[in-house]
JSON list of C-alpha atoms in Angstrom, two decimals:
[
{"chain": "A", "resi": 921, "resn": "MET", "atom": "CA", "xyz": [0.03, -0.10, -0.41]},
{"chain": "A", "resi": 922, "resn": "THR", "atom": "CA", "xyz": [1.64, 3.41, -0.79]},
{"chain": "A", "resi": 923, "resn": "LYS", "atom": "CA", "xyz": [1.63, 5.86, 1.83]},
{"chain": "A", "resi": 924, "resn": "THR", "atom": "CA", "xyz": [2.86, 9.10, 0.52]},
{"chain": "A", "resi": 925, "resn": "LEU", "atom": "CA", "xyz": [2.48, 10.94, -2.59]},
{"chain": "A", "resi": 926, "resn": "GLN", "atom": "CA", "xyz": [6.39, 10.93, -3.45]},
{"chain": "A", "resi": 927, "resn": "LYS", "atom": "CA", "xyz": [6.47, 7.39, -3.52]},
{"chain": "A", "resi": 928, "resn": "ALA", "atom": "CA", "xyz": [3.44, 7.32, -5.73]},
{"chain": "A", "resi": 929, "resn": "MET", "atom": "CA", "xyz": [5.17, 9.28, -7.93]},
{"chain": "A", "resi": 930, "resn": "ALA", "atom": "CA", "xyz": [8.63, 7.83, -7.63]},
{"chain": "A", "resi": 931, "resn": "PRO", "atom": "CA", "xyz": [8.19, 5.63, -10.92]},
{"chain": "A", "resi": 932, "resn": "LEU", "atom": "CA", "xyz": [7.56, 8.42, -13.08]},
{"chain": "A", "resi": 933, "resn": "LEU", "atom": "CA", "xyz": [10.19, 10.57, -11.72]},
{"chain": "A", "resi": 934, "resn": "ILE", "atom": "CA", "xyz": [12.95, 7.90, -11.87]},
{"chain": "A", "resi": 935, "resn": "ILE", "atom": "CA", "xyz": [12.39, 7.37, -15.32]},
{"chain": "A", "resi": 936, "resn": "GLY", "atom": "CA", "xyz": [12.11, 10.85, -15.93]},
{"chain": "A", "resi": 937, "resn": "SER", "atom": "CA", "xyz": [15.77, 11.14, -14.34]},
{"chain": "A", "resi": 938, "resn": "PHE", "atom": "CA", "xyz": [17.10, 8.27, -16.70]},
{"chain": "A", "resi": 939, "resn": "CYS", "atom": "CA", "xyz": [15.51, 10.64, -19.82]},
{"chain": "A", "resi": 940, "resn": "SER", "atom": "CA", "xyz": [17.37, 13.48, -18.11]},
{"chain": "A", "resi": 941, "resn": "LEU", "atom": "CA", "xyz": [14.10, 15.09, -17.19]},
{"chain": "A", "resi": 942, "resn": "GLY", "atom": "CA", "xyz": [15.23, 15.54, -13.59]},
{"chain": "A", "resi": 943, "resn": "LEU", "atom": "CA", "xyz": [17.61, 15.05, -11.22]},
{"chain": "A", "resi": 944, "resn": "PHE", "atom": "CA", "xyz": [18.76, 11.33, -9.76]},
{"chain": "A", "resi": 945, "resn": "GLU", "atom": "CA", "xyz": [17.92, 10.91, -6.25]},
{"chain": "A", "resi": 946, "resn": "TYR", "atom": "CA", "xyz": [19.40, 8.07, -3.70]},
{"chain": "A", "resi": 947, "resn": "PRO", "atom": "CA", "xyz": [17.99, 7.52, -1.43]},
{"chain": "A", "resi": 948, "resn": "LEU", "atom": "CA", "xyz": [14.56, 9.00, -2.30]},
{"chain": "A", "resi": 949, "resn": "GLY", "atom": "CA", "xyz": [14.37, 12.75, -1.36]},
{"chain": "A", "resi": 950, "resn": "GLN", "atom": "CA", "xyz": [18.34, 13.22, -1.99]},
{"chain": "A", "resi": 951, "resn": "PRO", "atom": "CA", "xyz": [18.83, 14.62, -5.15]},
{"chain": "A", "resi": 952, "resn": "ARG", "atom": "CA", "xyz": [22.25, 13.87, -6.76]},
{"chain": "A", "resi": 953, "resn": "PRO", "atom": "CA", "xyz": [22.92, 16.66, -9.10]},
{"chain": "A", "resi": 954, "resn": "TYR", "atom": "CA", "xyz": [26.39, 16.10, -10.07]},
{"chain": "A", "resi": 955, "resn": "LEU", "atom": "CA", "xyz": [25.63, 12.50, -11.20]},
{"chain": "A", "resi": 956, "resn": "SER", "atom": "CA", "xyz": [22.85, 13.74, -13.06]},
{"chain": "A", "resi": 957, "resn": "TYR", "atom": "CA", "xyz": [24.68, 16.25, -15.13]},
{"chain": "A", "resi": 958, "resn": "LEU", "atom": "CA", "xyz": [27.43, 14.02, -16.15]},
{"chain": "A", "resi": 959, "resn": "TYR", "atom": "CA", "xyz": [24.82, 11.08, -17.18]},
{"chain": "A", "resi": 960, "resn": "ALA", "atom": "CA", "xyz": [23.12, 13.99, -19.11]},
{"chain": "A", "resi": 961, "resn": "LEU", "atom": "CA", "xyz": [26.32, 15.34, -20.62]},
{"chain": "A", "resi": 962, "resn": "VAL", "atom": "CA", "xyz": [27.54, 11.60, -21.57]},
{"chain": "A", "resi": 963, "resn": "THR", "atom": "CA", "xyz": [23.97, 10.31, -23.01]},
{"chain": "A", "resi": 964, "resn": "TRP", "atom": "CA", "xyz": [23.83, 13.72, -25.37]},
{"chain": "A", "resi": 965, "resn": "SER", "atom": "CA", "xyz": [27.13, 14.09, -26.39]},
{"chain": "A", "resi": 966, "resn": "LEU", "atom": "CA", "xyz": [26.82, 10.59, -27.58]},
{"chain": "A", "resi": 967, "resn": "PHE", "atom": "CA", "xyz": [23.49, 11.42, -29.06]},
{"chain": "A", "resi": 968, "resn": "THR", "atom": "CA", "xyz": [25.46, 14.38, -31.14]},
{"chain": "A", "resi": 969, "resn": "PHE", "atom": "CA", "xyz": [28.41, 12.49, -32.21]},
{"chain": "A", "resi": 970, "resn": "SER", "atom": "CA", "xyz": [26.39, 9.72, -33.65]},
{"chain": "A", "resi": 971, "resn": "VAL", "atom": "CA", "xyz": [23.68, 11.56, -35.23]},
{"chain": "A", "resi": 972, "resn": "ASP", "atom": "CA", "xyz": [25.34, 15.22, -36.33]},
{"chain": "A", "resi": 973, "resn": "TYR", "atom": "CA", "xyz": [29.11, 13.85, -36.67]},
{"chain": "A", "resi": 974, "resn": "PRO", "atom": "CA", "xyz": [28.62, 10.11, -38.19]},
{"chain": "A", "resi": 975, "resn": "TYR", "atom": "CA", "xyz": [31.72, 7.90, -37.26]},
{"chain": "A", "resi": 976, "resn": "PRO", "atom": "CA", "xyz": [33.50, 7.93, -40.78]},
{"chain": "A", "resi": 977, "resn": "ILE", "atom": "CA", "xyz": [34.15, 4.25, -41.02]},
{"chain": "A", "resi": 978, "resn": "TYR", "atom": "CA", "xyz": [31.01, 2.67, -39.74]},
{"chain": "A", "resi": 979, "resn": "LEU", "atom": "CA", "xyz": [28.52, 5.58, -40.91]},
{"chain": "A", "resi": 980, "resn": "GLU", "atom": "CA", "xyz": [29.79, 6.64, -43.78]},
{"chain": "A", "resi": 981, "resn": "ASN", "atom": "CA", "xyz": [26.47, 6.17, -45.64]},
{"chain": "A", "resi": 982, "resn": "TRP", "atom": "CA", "xyz": [24.81, 8.43, -43.39]},
{"chain": "A", "resi": 983, "resn": "GLU", "atom": "CA", "xyz": [24.10, 12.09, -43.89]},
{"chain": "A", "resi": 984, "resn": "THR", "atom": "CA", "xyz": [24.28, 14.60, -41.01]},
{"chain": "A", "resi": 985, "resn": "VAL", "atom": "CA", "xyz": [21.03, 15.92, -39.57]},
{"chain": "A", "resi": 986, "resn": "THR", "atom": "CA", "xyz": [19.50, 18.67, -41.58]},
{"chain": "A", "resi": 987, "resn": "ASP", "atom": "CA", "xyz": [15.95, 18.29, -41.27]},
{"chain": "A", "resi": 988, "resn": "TRP", "atom": "CA", "xyz": [14.26, 21.26, -39.94]},
{"chain": "A", "resi": 989, "resn": "LYS", "atom": "CA", "xyz": [11.78, 19.33, -37.87]},
{"chain": "A", "resi": 990, "resn": "GLN", "atom": "CA", "xyz": [14.72, 17.04, -36.29]},
{"chain": "A", "resi": 991, "resn": "ASN", "atom": "CA", "xyz": [16.50, 20.09, -35.40]},
{"chain": "A", "resi": 992, "resn": "ILE", "atom": "CA", "xyz": [13.74, 21.88, -33.86]},
{"chain": "A", "resi": 993, "resn": "ILE", "atom": "CA", "xyz": [12.79, 18.27, -31.84]},
{"chain": "A", "resi": 994, "resn": "PHE", "atom": "CA", "xyz": [16.37, 18.16, -30.35]},
{"chain": "A", "resi": 995, "resn": "ILE", "atom": "CA", "xyz": [16.57, 21.87, -29.40]},
{"chain": "A", "resi": 996, "resn": "SER", "atom": "CA", "xyz": [13.29, 21.37, -27.63]},
{"chain": "A", "resi": 997, "resn": "VAL", "atom": "CA", "xyz": [14.37, 18.32, -25.38]},
{"chain": "A", "resi": 998, "resn": "ILE", "atom": "CA", "xyz": [17.50, 20.04, -24.78]},
{"chain": "A", "resi": 999, "resn": "THR", "atom": "CA", "xyz": [15.45, 23.08, -23.58]},
{"chain": "A", "resi": 1000, "resn": "SER", "atom": "CA", "xyz": [13.29, 20.78, -21.38]},
{"chain": "A", "resi": 1001, "resn": "ILE", "atom": "CA", "xyz": [16.20, 18.95, -19.95]},
{"chain": "A", "resi": 1002, "resn": "PHE", "atom": "CA", "xyz": [17.56, 22.30, -18.47]},
{"chain": "A", "resi": 1003, "resn": "VAL", "atom": "CA", "xyz": [13.88, 23.74, -17.11]},
{"chain": "A", "resi": 1004, "resn": "SER", "atom": "CA", "xyz": [13.48, 20.53, -15.40]},
{"chain": "A", "resi": 1005, "resn": "TRP", "atom": "CA", "xyz": [16.82, 20.92, -13.64]},
{"chain": "A", "resi": 1006, "resn": "PHE", "atom": "CA", "xyz": [16.34, 24.40, -12.53]},
{"chain": "A", "resi": 1007, "resn": "ARG", "atom": "CA", "xyz": [12.65, 23.75, -11.66]},
{"chain": "A", "resi": 1008, "resn": "PHE", "atom": "CA", "xyz": [13.41, 20.10, -9.74]},
{"chain": "A", "resi": 1009, "resn": "LYS", "atom": "CA", "xyz": [13.37, 21.98, -6.69]},
{"chain": "A", "resi": 1010, "resn": "GLU", "atom": "CA", "xyz": [9.80, 23.57, -7.12]},
{"chain": "A", "resi": 1011, "resn": "LEU", "atom": "CA", "xyz": [8.74, 20.31, -8.09]},
{"chain": "A", "resi": 1012, "resn": "LYS", "atom": "CA", "xyz": [9.41, 18.63, -4.97]},
{"chain": "A", "resi": 1013, "resn": "MET", "atom": "CA", "xyz": [7.94, 21.47, -2.97]},
{"chain": "A", "resi": 1014, "resn": "SER", "atom": "CA", "xyz": [4.95, 21.65, -4.98]},
{"chain": "A", "resi": 1015, "resn": "LEU", "atom": "CA", "xyz": [4.70, 17.67, -4.37]},
{"chain": "A", "resi": 1016, "resn": "HIS", "atom": "CA", "xyz": [5.00, 18.20, -0.75]},
{"chain": "A", "resi": 1017, "resn": "GLU", "atom": "CA", "xyz": [2.46, 21.11, -0.55]},
{"chain": "A", "resi": 1018, "resn": "LEU", "atom": "CA", "xyz": [-0.06, 18.49, -2.63]},
{"chain": "A", "resi": 1019, "resn": "SER", "atom": "CA", "xyz": [0.75, 15.95, 0.07]},
{"chain": "A", "resi": 1020, "resn": "LYS", "atom": "CA", "xyz": [-0.33, 18.63, 2.72]},
{"chain": "A", "resi": 1021, "resn": "VAL", "atom": "CA", "xyz": [-3.55, 18.82, 0.95]},
{"chain": "A", "resi": 1022, "resn": "ASP", "atom": "CA", "xyz": [-3.97, 15.55, 0.87]},
{"chain": "A", "resi": 1023, "resn": "ASP", "atom": "CA", "xyz": [-3.46, 15.14, 4.60]},
{"chain": "A", "resi": 1024, "resn": "THR", "atom": "CA", "xyz": [-5.85, 18.14, 4.99]},
{"chain": "A", "resi": 1025, "resn": "LEU", "atom": "CA", "xyz": [-8.66, 16.30, 2.99]},
{"chain": "A", "resi": 1026, "resn": "GLU", "atom": "CA", "xyz": [-8.21, 12.98, 5.00]},
{"chain": "A", "resi": 1027, "resn": "ALA", "atom": "CA", "xyz": [-8.61, 15.07, 7.94]},
{"chain": "A", "resi": 1028, "resn": "LEU", "atom": "CA", "xyz": [-11.95, 16.15, 6.62]},
{"chain": "A", "resi": 1029, "resn": "GLY", "atom": "CA", "xyz": [-12.99, 12.30, 5.64]},
{"chain": "A", "resi": 1030, "resn": "ALA", "atom": "CA", "xyz": [-11.75, 12.27, 2.25]},
{"chain": "A", "resi": 1031, "resn": "PRO", "atom": "CA", "xyz": [-9.55, 9.35, 1.91]},
{"chain": "A", "resi": 1032, "resn": "LYS", "atom": "CA", "xyz": [-5.95, 9.31, 0.15]},
{"chain": "A", "resi": 1033, "resn": "LYS", "atom": "CA", "xyz": [-6.04, 7.50, -3.21]},
{"chain": "A", "resi": 1034, "resn": "TYR", "atom": "CA", "xyz": [-2.07, 6.94, -3.69]},
{"chain": "A", "resi": 1035, "resn": "GLN", "atom": "CA", "xyz": [-2.48, 3.24, -4.84]},
{"chain": "A", "resi": 1036, "resn": "ARG", "atom": "CA", "xyz": [-4.94, 4.19, -7.73]},
{"chain": "A", "resi": 1037, "resn": "LEU", "atom": "CA", "xyz": [-2.21, 6.82, -8.51]},
{"chain": "A", "resi": 1038, "resn": "LEU", "atom": "CA", "xyz": [0.74, 4.99, -8.74]},
{"chain": "A", "resi": 1039, "resn": "ASN", "atom": "CA", "xyz": [-1.54, 2.37, -10.61]},
{"chain": "A", "resi": 1040, "resn": "TRP", "atom": "CA", "xyz": [-2.49, 4.84, -13.28]},
{"chain": "A", "resi": 1041, "resn": "ILE", "atom": "CA", "xyz": [1.58, 6.30, -13.43]},
{"chain": "A", "resi": 1042, "resn": "ILE", "atom": "CA", "xyz": [2.45, 2.44, -14.18]},
{"chain": "A", "resi": 1043, "resn": "GLN", "atom": "CA", "xyz": [-0.08, 2.17, -16.86]},
{"chain": "A", "resi": 1044, "resn": "ILE", "atom": "CA", "xyz": [0.99, 5.39, -18.32]},
{"chain": "A", "resi": 1045, "resn": "ILE", "atom": "CA", "xyz": [4.61, 3.82, -18.49]},
{"chain": "A", "resi": 1046, "resn": "ILE", "atom": "CA", "xyz": [3.69, 0.63, -19.85]},
{"chain": "A", "resi": 1047, "resn": "GLY", "atom": "CA", "xyz": [1.84, 2.75, -22.63]},
{"chain": "A", "resi": 1048, "resn": "TRP", "atom": "CA", "xyz": [4.93, 4.87, -23.25]},
{"chain": "A", "resi": 1049, "resn": "ILE", "atom": "CA", "xyz": [7.12, 2.03, -23.55]},
{"chain": "A", "resi": 1050, "resn": "VAL", "atom": "CA", "xyz": [4.70, -0.08, -25.94]},
{"chain": "A", "resi": 1051, "resn": "TYR", "atom": "CA", "xyz": [4.44, 3.49, -28.09]},
{"chain": "A", "resi": 1052, "resn": "ILE", "atom": "CA", "xyz": [8.89, 3.25, -28.39]},
{"chain": "A", "resi": 1053, "resn": "PHE", "atom": "CA", "xyz": [8.33, -0.38, -29.44]},
{"chain": "A", "resi": 1054, "resn": "SER", "atom": "CA", "xyz": [5.73, 0.31, -32.11]},
{"chain": "A", "resi": 1055, "resn": "ASP", "atom": "CA", "xyz": [6.76, 3.10, -33.43]},
{"chain": "A", "resi": 1056, "resn": "PHE", "atom": "CA", "xyz": [10.83, 1.69, -33.72]},
{"chain": "A", "resi": 1057, "resn": "ALA", "atom": "CA", "xyz": [9.52, -1.57, -35.20]},
{"chain": "A", "resi": 1058, "resn": "VAL", "atom": "CA", "xyz": [7.54, 0.84, -38.03]},
{"chain": "A", "resi": 1059, "resn": "THR", "atom": "CA", "xyz": [10.50, 2.63, -38.30]},
{"chain": "A", "resi": 1060, "resn": "ILE", "atom": "CA", "xyz": [12.50, -0.37, -39.14]},
{"chain": "A", "resi": 1061, "resn": "TYR", "atom": "CA", "xyz": [9.86, -1.48, -41.72]},
{"chain": "A", "resi": 1062, "resn": "TRP", "atom": "CA", "xyz": [10.45, 1.46, -43.58]},
{"chain": "A", "resi": 1063, "resn": "GLN", "atom": "CA", "xyz": [14.15, 1.21, -43.62]},
{"chain": "A", "resi": 1064, "resn": "LEU", "atom": "CA", "xyz": [13.89, -2.33, -44.80]},
{"chain": "A", "resi": 1065, "resn": "LEU", "atom": "CA", "xyz": [11.62, -1.79, -47.64]},
{"chain": "A", "resi": 1066, "resn": "TYR", "atom": "CA", "xyz": [13.97, 0.95, -49.07]},
{"chain": "A", "resi": 1067, "resn": "ARG", "atom": "CA", "xyz": [17.48, -0.77, -48.17]},
{"chain": "A", "resi": 1068, "resn": "PHE", "atom": "CA", "xyz": [16.78, -4.29, -47.81]},
{"chain": "A", "resi": 1069, "resn": "ASP", "atom": "CA", "xyz": [19.48, -4.90, -45.15]},
{"chain": "A", "resi": 1070, "resn": "LEU", "atom": "CA", "xyz": [20.63, -3.26, -41.87]},
{"chain": "A", "resi": 1071, "resn": "GLU", "atom": "CA", "xyz": [23.23, -3.76, -39.54]},
{"chain": "A", "resi": 1072, "resn": "ILE", "atom": "CA", "xyz": [23.48, -3.28, -35.80]},
{"chain": "A", "resi": 1073, "resn": "VAL", "atom": "CA", "xyz": [24.94, 0.15, -36.27]},
{"chain": "A", "resi": 1074, "resn": "ASP", "atom": "CA", "xyz": [22.15, 1.58, -38.61]},
{"chain": "A", "resi": 1075, "resn": "ILE", "atom": "CA", "xyz": [19.46, 0.28, -35.78]},
{"chain": "A", "resi": 1076, "resn": "TYR", "atom": "CA", "xyz": [21.54, 2.04, -33.47]},
{"chain": "A", "resi": 1077, "resn": "ILE", "atom": "CA", "xyz": [21.49, 5.20, -35.26]},
{"chain": "A", "resi": 1078, "resn": "LEU", "atom": "CA", "xyz": [17.32, 5.10, -36.09]},
{"chain": "A", "resi": 1079, "resn": "PHE", "atom": "CA", "xyz": [16.83, 4.41, -32.26]},
{"chain": "A", "resi": 1080, "resn": "VAL", "atom": "CA", "xyz": [19.22, 7.76, -31.54]},
{"chain": "A", "resi": 1081, "resn": "GLU", "atom": "CA", "xyz": [17.44, 9.72, -34.10]},
{"chain": "A", "resi": 1082, "resn": "ASN", "atom": "CA", "xyz": [14.00, 9.05, -32.59]},
{"chain": "A", "resi": 1083, "resn": "TYR", "atom": "CA", "xyz": [14.95, 9.18, -28.81]},
{"chain": "A", "resi": 1084, "resn": "PRO", "atom": "CA", "xyz": [14.64, 12.65, -28.47]},
{"chain": "A", "resi": 1085, "resn": "GLY", "atom": "CA", "xyz": [11.24, 12.34, -29.66]},
{"chain": "A", "resi": 1086, "resn": "TYR", "atom": "CA", "xyz": [10.27, 9.93, -26.89]},
{"chain": "A", "resi": 1087, "resn": "VAL", "atom": "CA", "xyz": [11.91, 11.90, -24.50]},
{"chain": "A", "resi": 1088, "resn": "ILE", "atom": "CA", "xyz": [9.50, 14.86, -25.52]},
{"chain": "A", "resi": 1089, "resn": "ILE", "atom": "CA", "xyz": [6.61, 12.74, -25.13]},
{"chain": "A", "resi": 1090, "resn": "PHE", "atom": "CA", "xyz": [7.76, 11.71, -21.61]},
{"chain": "A", "resi": 1091, "resn": "SER", "atom": "CA", "xyz": [8.37, 15.21, -20.68]},
{"chain": "A", "resi": 1092, "resn": "VAL", "atom": "CA", "xyz": [4.72, 15.67, -21.73]},
{"chain": "A", "resi": 1093, "resn": "LEU", "atom": "CA", "xyz": [3.47, 12.64, -19.94]},
{"chain": "A", "resi": 1094, "resn": "ILE", "atom": "CA", "xyz": [5.26, 13.92, -16.15]},
{"chain": "A", "resi": 1095, "resn": "CYS", "atom": "CA", "xyz": [3.49, 17.57, -16.82]},
{"chain": "A", "resi": 1096, "resn": "GLY", "atom": "CA", "xyz": [-0.01, 16.10, -17.73]},
{"chain": "A", "resi": 1097, "resn": "THR", "atom": "CA", "xyz": [0.42, 13.65, -14.78]},
{"chain": "A", "resi": 1098, "resn": "ILE", "atom": "CA", "xyz": [0.85, 16.17, -11.92]},
{"chain": "A", "resi": 1099, "resn": "LEU", "atom": "CA", "xyz": [-1.44, 18.95, -13.72]},
{"chain": "A", "resi": 1100, "resn": "GLY", "atom": "CA", "xyz": [-4.04, 16.48, -13.60]},
{"chain": "A", "resi": 1101, "resn": "TYR", "atom": "CA", "xyz": [-3.46, 15.23, -9.93]},
{"chain": "A", "resi": 1102, "resn": "THR", "atom": "CA", "xyz": [-3.53, 19.11, -9.14]},
{"chain": "A", "resi": 1103, "resn": "SER", "atom": "CA", "xyz": [-6.61, 19.44, -11.03]},
{"chain": "A", "resi": 1104, "resn": "PHE", "atom": "CA", "xyz": [-8.13, 16.62, -9.30]},
{"chain": "A", "resi": 1105, "resn": "LYS", "atom": "CA", "xyz": [-6.94, 17.96, -5.91]},
{"chain": "A", "resi": 1106, "resn": "PHE", "atom": "CA", "xyz": [-8.57, 21.37, -6.67]},
{"chain": "A", "resi": 1107, "resn": "HIS", "atom": "CA", "xyz": [-11.85, 19.63, -7.47]},
{"chain": "A", "resi": 1108, "resn": "GLN", "atom": "CA", "xyz": [-11.75, 17.58, -4.10]},
{"chain": "A", "resi": 1109, "resn": "VAL", "atom": "CA", "xyz": [-11.08, 20.78, -2.07]},
{"chain": "A", "resi": 1110, "resn": "ASN", "atom": "CA", "xyz": [-14.09, 22.31, -3.60]},
{"chain": "A", "resi": 1111, "resn": "ASP", "atom": "CA", "xyz": [-16.37, 19.49, -2.98]},
{"chain": "A", "resi": 1112, "resn": "ARG", "atom": "CA", "xyz": [-15.12, 19.18, 0.94]},
{"chain": "A", "resi": 1113, "resn": "LEU", "atom": "CA", "xyz": [-15.73, 23.08, 1.24]},
{"chain": "A", "resi": 1114, "resn": "HIS", "atom": "CA", "xyz": [-19.26, 22.82, -0.69]},
{"chain": "A", "resi": 1115, "resn": "VAL", "atom": "CA", "xyz": [-20.16, 19.85, 2.23]},
{"chain": "A", "resi": 1116, "resn": "LEU", "atom": "CA", "xyz": [-18.59, 22.32, 4.76]},
{"chain": "A", "resi": 1117, "resn": "TYR", "atom": "CA", "xyz": [-21.05, 25.02, 3.46]},
{"chain": "A", "resi": 1118, "resn": "PHE", "atom": "CA", "xyz": [-23.84, 22.95, 3.59]},
{"chain": "A", "resi": 1119, "resn": "ASP", "atom": "CA", "xyz": [-23.21, 21.67, 7.14]},
{"chain": "A", "resi": 1120, "resn": "ILE", "atom": "CA", "xyz": [-22.69, 25.21, 8.91]},
{"chain": "A", "resi": 1121, "resn": "PHE", "atom": "CA", "xyz": [-24.46, 27.57, 6.86]},
{"chain": "A", "resi": 1122, "resn": "GLU", "atom": "CA", "xyz": [-27.58, 25.84, 4.93]},
{"chain": "A", "resi": 1123, "resn": "ASN", "atom": "CA", "xyz": [-28.96, 24.58, 8.27]},
{"chain": "A", "resi": 1124, "resn": "ASN", "atom": "CA", "xyz": [-30.93, 27.22, 10.02]},
{"chain": "A", "resi": 1125, "resn": "ALA", "atom": "CA", "xyz": [-31.21, 24.97, 13.40]},
{"chain": "A", "resi": 1126, "resn": "ASP", "atom": "CA", "xyz": [-28.38, 26.13, 15.68]},
{"chain": "A", "resi": 1127, "resn": "TYR", "atom": "CA", "xyz": [-27.61, 22.67, 16.90]},
{"chain": "A", "resi": 1128, "resn": "ARG", "atom": "CA", "xyz": [-27.16, 21.36, 13.54]},
{"chain": "A", "resi": 1129, "resn": "ARG", "atom": "CA", "xyz": [-24.69, 24.21, 12.87]},
{"chain": "A", "resi": 1130, "resn": "ARG", "atom": "CA", "xyz": [-23.11, 23.86, 16.02]},
{"chain": "A", "resi": 1131, "resn": "ASN", "atom": "CA", "xyz": [-22.59, 20.12, 15.53]},
{"chain": "A", "resi": 1132, "resn": "GLY", "atom": "CA", "xyz": [-21.43, 20.74, 12.07]},
{"chain": "A", "resi": 1133, "resn": "SER", "atom": "CA", "xyz": [-18.40, 22.97, 13.59]},
{"chain": "A", "resi": 1134, "resn": "ILE", "atom": "CA", "xyz": [-17.77, 20.70, 16.27]},
{"chain": "A", "resi": 1135, "resn": "SER", "atom": "CA", "xyz": [-17.20, 17.87, 13.96]},
{"chain": "A", "resi": 1136, "resn": "VAL", "atom": "CA", "xyz": [-14.68, 19.96, 11.85]},
{"chain": "A", "resi": 1137, "resn": "CYS", "atom": "CA", "xyz": [-13.12, 20.75, 14.69]},
{"chain": "A", "resi": 1138, "resn": "GLN", "atom": "CA", "xyz": [-12.51, 17.43, 16.20]},
{"chain": "A", "resi": 1139, "resn": "ARG", "atom": "CA", "xyz": [-11.54, 15.95, 12.81]},
{"chain": "A", "resi": 1140, "resn": "ILE", "atom": "CA", "xyz": [-8.70, 18.93, 12.83]},
{"chain": "A", "resi": 1141, "resn": "ILE", "atom": "CA", "xyz": [-7.58, 18.48, 16.40]},
{"chain": "A", "resi": 1142, "resn": "LYS", "atom": "CA", "xyz": [-7.37, 14.57, 15.92]},
{"chain": "A", "resi": 1143, "resn": "ALA", "atom": "CA", "xyz": [-4.91, 15.20, 13.06]},
{"chain": "A", "resi": 1144, "resn": "LYS", "atom": "CA", "xyz": [-1.05, 15.22, 13.67]},
{"chain": "A", "resi": 1145, "resn": "ASP", "atom": "CA", "xyz": [-0.44, 18.92, 12.60]},
{"chain": "A", "resi": 1146, "resn": "PRO", "atom": "CA", "xyz": [-3.59, 20.84, 13.31]},
{"chain": "A", "resi": 1147, "resn": "LYS", "atom": "CA", "xyz": [-1.45, 24.01, 12.09]},
{"chain": "A", "resi": 1148, "resn": "GLN", "atom": "CA", "xyz": [-1.47, 23.04, 8.32]},
{"chain": "A", "resi": 1149, "resn": "TYR", "atom": "CA", "xyz": [-4.96, 22.15, 8.20]},
{"chain": "A", "resi": 1150, "resn": "ILE", "atom": "CA", "xyz": [-6.44, 25.68, 9.20]},
{"chain": "A", "resi": 1151, "resn": "TRP", "atom": "CA", "xyz": [-5.83, 27.29, 5.40]},
{"chain": "A", "resi": 1152, "resn": "ILE", "atom": "CA", "xyz": [-8.43, 25.07, 4.17]},
{"chain": "A", "resi": 1153, "resn": "LEU", "atom": "CA", "xyz": [-11.13, 26.56, 6.59]},
{"chain": "A", "resi": 1154, "resn": "MET", "atom": "CA", "xyz": [-10.38, 30.15, 6.01]}
]
């Protein structure tokens, strides 16, 4: 059973770090920036060497990348990497604040659904991997139609050429997942506020209003840290 938001998001962020879309963390919550920078430098230097400056012996039949579309994709993914690095701390703080919102809602009677979120993230990752294999298989198929033979080096180059596109897709998936979860929390907060409004203001009887207020106060008092729950009632 997943107990924290950070653990639920961990698979998405770990794969993102291997795509250079974040910082490696070991143990969880302890960023390793220098290792992440070194990994990204090696990965993308290899990409640049393999595609833009082909090795003269094995890759003499390959032309350098001149297609504007591939250049735009490459620039976009490099930009995404730098943005992910510089905003990684803000991302972790946002996840921490979202976990506080979850604690607040749990104190007000809304259960946490981290296991459901984790299952959803795993499905997203599986779908991304399936897309990579299917897209790469189609690419190899079309190359075989035109060239009739492919060597291991050729297959490697094809994958490296498509790799930035896969990274951009995963970056979009990370952003979409976090924004979607944040939107879900806003809707959940809104629903809870409607319930509180109905309990406190819509009932004309004084004893019902007092009981509603006492019930909310009791839930907050039983929480571990009551101060962080007060904001939702303001």
